[in-house]
Amino acid sequence: MKISMISKSLLIALPMLALGACSSSSESDATSNETNSAVVSAETVETAVVDAMNLTDEEKLAKAYSYAILETTIQFDYDTSVLKARYTKILDAHAKFLVDHPTKLLTIEGNTDERGTPEYNIALGERRAMSVSTYLENMGVTSKQISIVSYGEEKPVNLGHDAAARAENRRAELTY
């Protein structure tokens, strides 16, 4: 009878031990996840560095253009539609993209700050959009791919009334 009692105890204890061995603590899981993340991050950085070292000049230029096309705002000085030199690389990237993808369409939205009459600001916004359009067309983009709209002062990105806010609002937005 003692053997039977011991057998019953073992029958209950062994499955419990097996279940206990299968469980894990959340602390060890978190540590393991952090370790895995660190390894993945290190591998990703290492891969990116190796990839960057193996790129040809043409591939590096293409990568630079792909980053430049993410920039879609062209800023202007007060009361002018003259493009600033620092935006030429960005516009070159957009031109290359549009030339390479002739079915893509671009809308250029001209904007101004709140100073000036509504009529004047609409005209200035249009001149800013036209300035960007002309640059892109000179780079090989067809006029059929470009549409222009002027919002004047109607779509500010910064509602402030100081010099910095006004400077942010003097822009052309490129939207695909």
PDB file of C-alpha atoms in Angstrom:
ATOM      1  CA  MET A   1       0.000   0.000   0.000  1.00  0.00           C
ATOM      2  CA  LYS A   2       2.932   2.272   0.675  1.00  0.00           C
ATOM      3  CA  ILE A   3       4.166   1.683  -2.846  1.00  0.00           C
ATOM      4  CA  SER A   4       0.822   2.615  -4.243  1.00  0.00           C
ATOM      5  CA  MET A   5       0.822   5.854  -2.237  1.00  0.00           C
ATOM      6  CA  ILE A   6       4.338   6.701  -3.431  1.00  0.00           C
ATOM      7  CA  SER A   7       3.346   5.927  -7.036  1.00  0.00           C
ATOM      8  CA  LYS A   8       0.327   8.209  -6.778  1.00  0.00           C
ATOM      9  CA  SER A   9       2.460  10.978  -5.321  1.00  0.00           C
ATOM     10  CA  LEU A  10       4.973  10.600  -8.144  1.00  0.00           C
ATOM     11  CA  LEU A  11       2.204  10.610 -10.737  1.00  0.00           C
ATOM     12  CA  ILE A  12       1.067  13.970  -9.432  1.00  0.00           C
ATOM     13  CA  ALA A  13       4.512  15.446  -8.730  1.00  0.00           C
ATOM     14  CA  LEU A  14       6.217  14.590 -12.046  1.00  0.00           C
ATOM     15  CA  PRO A  15       3.758  16.441 -14.318  1.00  0.00           C
ATOM     16  CA  MET A  16       3.886  19.416 -11.957  1.00  0.00           C
ATOM     17  CA  LEU A  17       7.686  19.464 -12.157  1.00  0.00           C
ATOM     18  CA  ALA A  18       7.543  19.205 -15.933  1.00  0.00           C
ATOM     19  CA  LEU A  19       5.120  22.130 -16.158  1.00  0.00           C
ATOM     20  CA  GLY A  20       7.245  24.165 -13.782  1.00  0.00           C
ATOM     21  CA  ALA A  21      10.334  23.543 -15.894  1.00  0.00           C
ATOM     22  CA  CYS A  22       8.544  24.810 -19.022  1.00  0.00           C
ATOM     23  CA  SER A  23       7.525  28.152 -17.560  1.00  0.00           C
ATOM     24  CA  SER A  24       9.776  31.188 -17.785  1.00  0.00           C
ATOM     25  CA  SER A  25       9.873  34.398 -15.865  1.00  0.00           C
ATOM     26  CA  SER A  26       8.982  37.631 -17.625  1.00  0.00           C
ATOM     27  CA  GLU A  27      12.238  39.130 -16.356  1.00  0.00           C
ATOM     28  CA  SER A  28      14.345  36.593 -18.208  1.00  0.00           C
ATOM     29  CA  ASP A  29      12.186  37.070 -21.325  1.00  0.00           C
ATOM     30  CA  ALA A  30      12.686  40.825 -21.180  1.00  0.00           C
ATOM     31  CA  THR A  31      16.435  40.397 -20.776  1.00  0.00           C
ATOM     32  CA  SER A  32      16.528  37.978 -23.669  1.00  0.00           C
ATOM     33  CA  ASN A  33      14.487  40.371 -25.857  1.00  0.00           C
ATOM     34  CA  GLU A  34      16.810  43.276 -25.001  1.00  0.00           C
ATOM     35  CA  THR A  35      19.826  41.160 -25.876  1.00  0.00           C
ATOM     36  CA  ASN A  36      18.251  40.096 -29.160  1.00  0.00           C
ATOM     37  CA  SER A  37      17.362  43.725 -29.982  1.00  0.00           C
ATOM     38  CA  ALA A  38      20.898  44.852 -29.260  1.00  0.00           C
ATOM     39  CA  VAL A  39      22.301  42.125 -31.497  1.00  0.00           C
ATOM     40  CA  VAL A  40      19.861  42.984 -34.298  1.00  0.00           C
ATOM     41  CA  SER A  41      20.647  46.712 -33.987  1.00  0.00           C
ATOM     42  CA  ALA A  42      24.380  46.077 -34.074  1.00  0.00           C
ATOM     43  CA  GLU A  43      23.986  43.822 -37.112  1.00  0.00           C
ATOM     44  CA  THR A  44      21.804  46.413 -38.858  1.00  0.00           C
ATOM     45  CA  VAL A  45      24.327  49.195 -38.282  1.00  0.00           C
ATOM     46  CA  GLU A  46      27.190  46.969 -39.390  1.00  0.00           C
ATOM     47  CA  THR A  47      25.294  45.968 -42.534  1.00  0.00           C
ATOM     48  CA  ALA A  48      24.465  49.600 -43.330  1.00  0.00           C
ATOM     49  CA  VAL A  49      28.105  50.626 -42.930  1.00  0.00           C
ATOM     50  CA  VAL A  50      29.327  47.763 -45.114  1.00  0.00           C
ATOM     51  CA  ASP A  51      26.651  48.539 -47.713  1.00  0.00           C
ATOM     52  CA  ALA A  52      27.620  52.217 -47.732  1.00  0.00           C
ATOM     53  CA  MET A  53      31.270  51.305 -48.243  1.00  0.00           C
ATOM     54  CA  ASN A  54      30.406  49.032 -51.176  1.00  0.00           C
ATOM     55  CA  LEU A  55      28.251  51.577 -53.040  1.00  0.00           C
ATOM     56  CA  THR A  56      29.485  53.002 -56.311  1.00  0.00           C
ATOM     57  CA  ASP A  57      29.472  56.754 -56.824  1.00  0.00           C
ATOM     58  CA  GLU A  58      26.322  56.435 -58.928  1.00  0.00           C
ATOM     59  CA  GLU A  59      24.589  54.441 -56.174  1.00  0.00           C
ATOM     60  CA  LYS A  60      25.638  56.983 -53.553  1.00  0.00           C
ATOM     61  CA  LEU A  61      24.200  59.764 -55.708  1.00  0.00           C
ATOM     62  CA  ALA A  62      20.948  57.827 -56.156  1.00  0.00           C
ATOM     63  CA  LYS A  63      20.710  57.323 -52.400  1.00  0.00           C
ATOM     64  CA  ALA A  64      21.311  61.028 -51.791  1.00  0.00           C
ATOM     65  CA  TYR A  65      18.551  61.857 -54.279  1.00  0.00           C
ATOM     66  CA  SER A  66      16.160  59.458 -52.572  1.00  0.00           C
ATOM     67  CA  TYR A  67      16.706  61.319 -49.295  1.00  0.00           C
ATOM     68  CA  ALA A  68      16.419  64.725 -50.971  1.00  0.00           C
ATOM     69  CA  ILE A  69      13.047  63.878 -52.508  1.00  0.00           C
ATOM     70  CA  LEU A  70      11.672  63.460 -48.986  1.00  0.00           C
ATOM     71  CA  GLU A  71      12.059  67.228 -48.595  1.00  0.00           C
ATOM     72  CA  THR A  72       8.959  68.822 -50.080  1.00  0.00           C
ATOM     73  CA  THR A  73       9.125  72.410 -48.820  1.00  0.00           C
ATOM     74  CA  ILE A  74      10.968  75.182 -50.638  1.00  0.00           C
ATOM     75  CA  GLN A  75      11.334  78.358 -48.532  1.00  0.00           C
ATOM     76  CA  PHE A  76      11.470  81.903 -49.929  1.00  0.00           C
ATOM     77  CA  ASP A  77      12.673  85.238 -48.631  1.00  0.00           C
ATOM     78  CA  TYR A  78      10.241  88.067 -47.923  1.00  0.00           C
ATOM     79  CA  ASP A  79       8.354  89.421 -50.943  1.00  0.00           C
ATOM     80  CA  THR A  80      10.283  87.411 -53.543  1.00  0.00           C
ATOM     81  CA  SER A  81       9.889  84.372 -55.749  1.00  0.00           C
ATOM     82  CA  VAL A  82      13.614  83.852 -56.373  1.00  0.00           C
ATOM     83  CA  LEU A  83      14.790  80.320 -55.571  1.00  0.00           C
ATOM     84  CA  LYS A  84      17.534  79.994 -52.976  1.00  0.00           C
ATOM     85  CA  ALA A  85      20.632  78.078 -54.091  1.00  0.00           C
ATOM     86  CA  ARG A  86      20.366  75.635 -51.184  1.00  0.00           C
ATOM     87  CA  TYR A  87      17.177  74.153 -52.670  1.00  0.00           C
ATOM     88  CA  THR A  88      18.670  73.202 -56.041  1.00  0.00           C
ATOM     89  CA  LYS A  89      19.730  69.705 -54.929  1.00  0.00           C
ATOM     90  CA  ILE A  90      16.254  69.036 -53.590  1.00  0.00           C
ATOM     91  CA  LEU A  91      14.652  70.257 -56.806  1.00  0.00           C
ATOM     92  CA  ASP A  92      17.184  68.285 -58.867  1.00  0.00           C
ATOM     93  CA  ALA A  93      16.101  65.139 -57.006  1.00  0.00           C
ATOM     94  CA  HIS A  94      12.435  65.858 -57.683  1.00  0.00           C
ATOM     95  CA  ALA A  95      13.222  66.548 -61.346  1.00  0.00           C
ATOM     96  CA  LYS A  96      15.122  63.269 -61.678  1.00  0.00           C
ATOM     97  CA  PHE A  97      12.238  61.403 -60.053  1.00  0.00           C
ATOM     98  CA  LEU A  98       9.677  62.996 -62.373  1.00  0.00           C
ATOM     99  CA  VAL A  99      11.791  62.411 -65.483  1.00  0.00           C
ATOM    100  CA  ASP A 100      12.275  58.767 -64.468  1.00  0.00           C
ATOM    101  CA  HIS A 101       8.528  58.403 -63.734  1.00  0.00           C
ATOM    102  CA  PRO A 102       6.698  60.261 -66.528  1.00  0.00           C
ATOM    103  CA  THR A 103       3.253  59.176 -65.273  1.00  0.00           C
ATOM    104  CA  LYS A 104       3.732  60.824 -61.871  1.00  0.00           C
ATOM    105  CA  LEU A 105       2.053  64.190 -61.359  1.00  0.00           C
ATOM    106  CA  LEU A 106       3.248  66.999 -59.099  1.00  0.00           C
ATOM    107  CA  THR A 107       1.259  69.852 -57.605  1.00  0.00           C
ATOM    108  CA  ILE A 108       3.217  72.909 -56.516  1.00  0.00           C
ATOM    109  CA  GLU A 109       1.391  74.977 -53.892  1.00  0.00           C
ATOM    110  CA  GLY A 110       2.568  78.576 -53.509  1.00  0.00           C
ATOM    111  CA  ASN A 111       2.154  80.167 -50.059  1.00  0.00           C
ATOM    112  CA  THR A 112       2.917  83.496 -48.394  1.00  0.00           C
ATOM    113  CA  ASP A 113       2.885  84.993 -44.924  1.00  0.00           C
ATOM    114  CA  GLU A 114      -0.065  87.123 -43.787  1.00  0.00           C
ATOM    115  CA  ARG A 115       1.416  90.502 -44.736  1.00  0.00           C
ATOM    116  CA  GLY A 116       0.008  92.108 -47.876  1.00  0.00           C
ATOM    117  CA  THR A 117      -3.440  92.130 -49.425  1.00  0.00           C
ATOM    118  CA  PRO A 118      -5.107  88.815 -50.269  1.00  0.00           C
ATOM    119  CA  GLU A 119      -4.846  89.609 -53.985  1.00  0.00           C
ATOM    120  CA  TYR A 120      -1.144  90.423 -53.760  1.00  0.00           C
ATOM    121  CA  ASN A 121      -0.444  87.264 -51.742  1.00  0.00           C
ATOM    122  CA  ILE A 122      -2.292  85.049 -54.235  1.00  0.00           C
ATOM    123  CA  ALA A 123      -0.173  86.536 -57.040  1.00  0.00           C
ATOM    124  CA  LEU A 124       3.058  86.132 -55.030  1.00  0.00           C
ATOM    125  CA  GLY A 125       2.180  82.526 -54.165  1.00  0.00           C
ATOM    126  CA  GLU A 126       1.611  81.848 -57.859  1.00  0.00           C
ATOM    127  CA  ARG A 127       4.967  83.422 -58.785  1.00  0.00           C
ATOM    128  CA  ARG A 128       6.685  81.203 -56.200  1.00  0.00           C
ATOM    129  CA  ALA A 129       5.018  78.081 -57.581  1.00  0.00           C
ATOM    130  CA  MET A 130       5.904  79.168 -61.134  1.00  0.00           C
ATOM    131  CA  SER A 131       9.520  79.689 -60.102  1.00  0.00           C
ATOM    132  CA  VAL A 132       9.725  76.089 -58.884  1.00  0.00           C
ATOM    133  CA  SER A 133       7.865  74.842 -61.968  1.00  0.00           C
ATOM    134  CA  THR A 134      10.210  76.671 -64.330  1.00  0.00           C
ATOM    135  CA  TYR A 135      13.246  75.201 -62.590  1.00  0.00           C
ATOM    136  CA  LEU A 136      11.829  71.668 -62.852  1.00  0.00           C
ATOM    137  CA  GLU A 137      10.916  72.142 -66.521  1.00  0.00           C
ATOM    138  CA  ASN A 138      14.447  73.367 -67.229  1.00  0.00           C
ATOM    139  CA  MET A 139      15.652  70.096 -65.683  1.00  0.00           C
ATOM    140  CA  GLY A 140      13.577  68.040 -68.144  1.00  0.00           C
ATOM    141  CA  VAL A 141      10.207  67.633 -66.414  1.00  0.00           C
ATOM    142  CA  THR A 142       7.266  68.015 -68.800  1.00  0.00           C
ATOM    143  CA  SER A 143       4.721  70.738 -68.117  1.00  0.00           C
ATOM    144  CA  LYS A 144       1.985  68.071 -68.275  1.00  0.00           C
ATOM    145  CA  GLN A 145       3.349  66.565 -65.051  1.00  0.00           C
ATOM    146  CA  ILE A 146       3.084  69.833 -63.113  1.00  0.00           C
ATOM    147  CA  SER A 147       0.085  71.721 -61.824  1.00  0.00           C
ATOM    148  CA  ILE A 148       0.253  74.974 -59.898  1.00  0.00           C
ATOM    149  CA  VAL A 149      -2.008  76.388 -57.226  1.00  0.00           C
ATOM    150  CA  SER A 150      -1.592  79.474 -55.069  1.00  0.00           C
ATOM    151  CA  TYR A 151      -3.046  79.647 -51.588  1.00  0.00           C
ATOM    152  CA  GLY A 152      -1.517  83.000 -50.728  1.00  0.00           C
ATOM    153  CA  GLU A 153      -1.827  83.440 -46.972  1.00  0.00           C
ATOM    154  CA  GLU A 154      -4.691  80.927 -46.575  1.00  0.00           C
ATOM    155  CA  LYS A 155      -2.677  77.838 -45.512  1.00  0.00           C
ATOM    156  CA  PRO A 156      -0.087  78.871 -42.929  1.00  0.00           C
ATOM    157  CA  VAL A 157       2.007  76.129 -41.334  1.00  0.00           C
ATOM    158  CA  ASN A 158       2.790  78.390 -38.380  1.00  0.00           C
ATOM    159  CA  LEU A 159       0.034  80.566 -36.917  1.00  0.00           C
ATOM    160  CA  GLY A 160       2.470  82.870 -35.104  1.00  0.00           C
ATOM    161  CA  HIS A 161       3.013  86.511 -36.024  1.00  0.00           C
ATOM    162  CA  ASP A 162       6.754  86.812 -35.419  1.00  0.00           C
ATOM    163  CA  ALA A 163       9.564  86.774 -37.985  1.00  0.00           C
ATOM    164  CA  ALA A 164      10.235  83.033 -37.629  1.00  0.00           C
ATOM    165  CA  ALA A 165       6.573  82.128 -38.139  1.00  0.00           C
ATOM    166  CA  ARG A 166       6.318  84.349 -41.191  1.00  0.00           C
ATOM    167  CA  ALA A 167       9.486  82.833 -42.660  1.00  0.00           C
ATOM    168  CA  GLU A 168       8.012  79.323 -42.305  1.00  0.00           C
ATOM    169  CA  ASN A 169       4.894  80.387 -44.175  1.00  0.00           C
ATOM    170  CA  ARG A 170       6.785  81.799 -47.196  1.00  0.00           C
ATOM    171  CA  ARG A 171       7.082  78.566 -49.135  1.00  0.00           C
ATOM    172  CA  ALA A 172       6.156  76.307 -52.017  1.00  0.00           C
ATOM    173  CA  GLU A 173       4.943  72.804 -51.141  1.00  0.00           C
ATOM    174  CA  LEU A 174       5.529  69.895 -53.514  1.00  0.00           C
ATOM    175  CA  THR A 175       2.847  67.198 -53.385  1.00  0.00           C
ATOM    176  CA  TYR A 176       2.552  64.060 -55.494  1.00  0.00           C
TER     177      TYR A 176
END
